[in-house]
Tab-separated table of C-alpha atoms in Angstrom:
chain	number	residue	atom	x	y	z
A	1	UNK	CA	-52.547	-143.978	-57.467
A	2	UNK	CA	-51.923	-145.727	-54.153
A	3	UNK	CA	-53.266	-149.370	-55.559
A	4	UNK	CA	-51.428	-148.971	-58.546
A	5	UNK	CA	-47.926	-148.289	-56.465
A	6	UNK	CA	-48.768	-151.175	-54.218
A	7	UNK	CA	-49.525	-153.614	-57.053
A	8	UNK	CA	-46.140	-152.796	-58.466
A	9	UNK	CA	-43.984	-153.094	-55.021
A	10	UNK	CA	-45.986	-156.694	-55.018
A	11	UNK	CA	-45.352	-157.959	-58.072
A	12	UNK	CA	-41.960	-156.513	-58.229
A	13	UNK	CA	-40.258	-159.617	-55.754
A	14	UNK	CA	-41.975	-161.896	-58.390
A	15	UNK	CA	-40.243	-160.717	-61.124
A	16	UNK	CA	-36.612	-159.906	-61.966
A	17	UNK	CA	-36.263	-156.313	-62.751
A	18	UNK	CA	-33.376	-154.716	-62.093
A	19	UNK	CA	-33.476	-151.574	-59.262
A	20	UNK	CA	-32.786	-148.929	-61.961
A	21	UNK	CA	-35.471	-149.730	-63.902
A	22	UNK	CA	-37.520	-150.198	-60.809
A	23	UNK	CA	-37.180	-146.763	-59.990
A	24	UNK	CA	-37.557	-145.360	-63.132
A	25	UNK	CA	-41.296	-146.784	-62.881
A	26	UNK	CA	-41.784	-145.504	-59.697
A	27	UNK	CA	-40.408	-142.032	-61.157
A	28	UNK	CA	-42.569	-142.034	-63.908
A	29	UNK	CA	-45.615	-142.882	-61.964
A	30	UNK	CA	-44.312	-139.468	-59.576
A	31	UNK	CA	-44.469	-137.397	-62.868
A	32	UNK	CA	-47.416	-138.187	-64.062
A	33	UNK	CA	-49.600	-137.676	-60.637
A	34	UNK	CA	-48.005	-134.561	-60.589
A	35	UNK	CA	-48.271	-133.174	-64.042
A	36	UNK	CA	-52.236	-134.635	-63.097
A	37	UNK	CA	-52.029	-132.077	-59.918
A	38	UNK	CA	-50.821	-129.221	-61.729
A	39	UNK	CA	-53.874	-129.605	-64.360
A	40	UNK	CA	-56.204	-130.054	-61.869
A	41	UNK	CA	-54.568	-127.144	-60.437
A	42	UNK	CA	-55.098	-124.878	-63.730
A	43	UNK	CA	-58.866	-126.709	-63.864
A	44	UNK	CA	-59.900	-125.379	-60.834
A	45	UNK	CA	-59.311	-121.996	-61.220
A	46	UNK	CA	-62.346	-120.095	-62.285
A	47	UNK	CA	-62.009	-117.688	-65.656
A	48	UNK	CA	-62.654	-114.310	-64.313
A	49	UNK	CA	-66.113	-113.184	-65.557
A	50	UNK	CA	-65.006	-109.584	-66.410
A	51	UNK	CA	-62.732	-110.424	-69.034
A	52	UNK	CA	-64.564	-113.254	-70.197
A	53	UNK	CA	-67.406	-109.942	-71.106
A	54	UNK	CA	-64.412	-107.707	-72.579
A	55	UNK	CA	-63.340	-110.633	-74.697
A	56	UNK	CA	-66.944	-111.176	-76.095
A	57	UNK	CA	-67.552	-107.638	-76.577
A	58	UNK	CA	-64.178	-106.803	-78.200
A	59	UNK	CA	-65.008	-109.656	-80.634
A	60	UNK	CA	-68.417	-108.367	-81.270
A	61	UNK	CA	-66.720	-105.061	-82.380
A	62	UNK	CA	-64.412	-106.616	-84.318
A	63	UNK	CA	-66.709	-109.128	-85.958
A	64	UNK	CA	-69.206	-105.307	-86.954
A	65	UNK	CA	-66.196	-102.890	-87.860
A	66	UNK	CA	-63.629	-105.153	-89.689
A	67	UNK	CA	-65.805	-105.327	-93.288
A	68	UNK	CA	-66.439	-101.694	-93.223
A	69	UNK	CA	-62.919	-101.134	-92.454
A	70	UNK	CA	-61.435	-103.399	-95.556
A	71	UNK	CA	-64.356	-101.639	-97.748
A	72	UNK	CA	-62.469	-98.436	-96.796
A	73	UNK	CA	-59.420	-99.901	-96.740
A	74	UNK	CA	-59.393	-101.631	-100.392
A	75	UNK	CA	-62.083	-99.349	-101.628
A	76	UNK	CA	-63.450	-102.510	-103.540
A	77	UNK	CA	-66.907	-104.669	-103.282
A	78	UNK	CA	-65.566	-107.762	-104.909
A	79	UNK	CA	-61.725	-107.865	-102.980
A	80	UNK	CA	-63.451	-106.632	-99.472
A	81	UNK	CA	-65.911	-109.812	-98.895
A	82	UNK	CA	-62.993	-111.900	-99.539
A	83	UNK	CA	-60.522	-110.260	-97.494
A	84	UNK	CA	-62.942	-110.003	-94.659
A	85	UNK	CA	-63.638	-113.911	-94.649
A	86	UNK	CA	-59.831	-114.229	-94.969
A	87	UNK	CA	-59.529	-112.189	-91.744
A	88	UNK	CA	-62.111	-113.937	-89.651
């Protein structure tokens, strides 16, 4: 980020731009380094590994019980298969 900022401060007394819009690039550079922090930010932060397991397992569960639950529910075969895709 620091070469780009310095290119722009010395090309900026070459050309005629006036200071709002000067600082309006310099703004927009700000925002996007830090919207570029905060991600970096959300990267680094590890998924914790015990609901990562609960998720997978509640999904297995899910994935085994919901057809035998629409058979029940509709009490057809040919509406059940159907339903089930829809629901997964």
């Amino acid at each position: 980020m620091f070469w780009i900022l310095r290119e722009m401060s010395a090309v900026s007394c070459d050309l005629d731009i006036p200071a709002p819009i000067q600082s309006r690039m310099y703004q927009e550079c700000s925002n996007g380094m830090l919207g570029f922090n905060n991600c970096m930010k959300i990267a680094d932060v590890p998924f914790p590994f015990p609901y990562a397991q609960l998720l997978t397992m509640l999904l297995t569960v899910y994935a085994c019980f919901i057809p035998v639950y629409i058979t029940v529910f509709t009490g057809s075969l040919i509406a059940s298969p159907i339903l089930a895709f829809l629901l997964f």
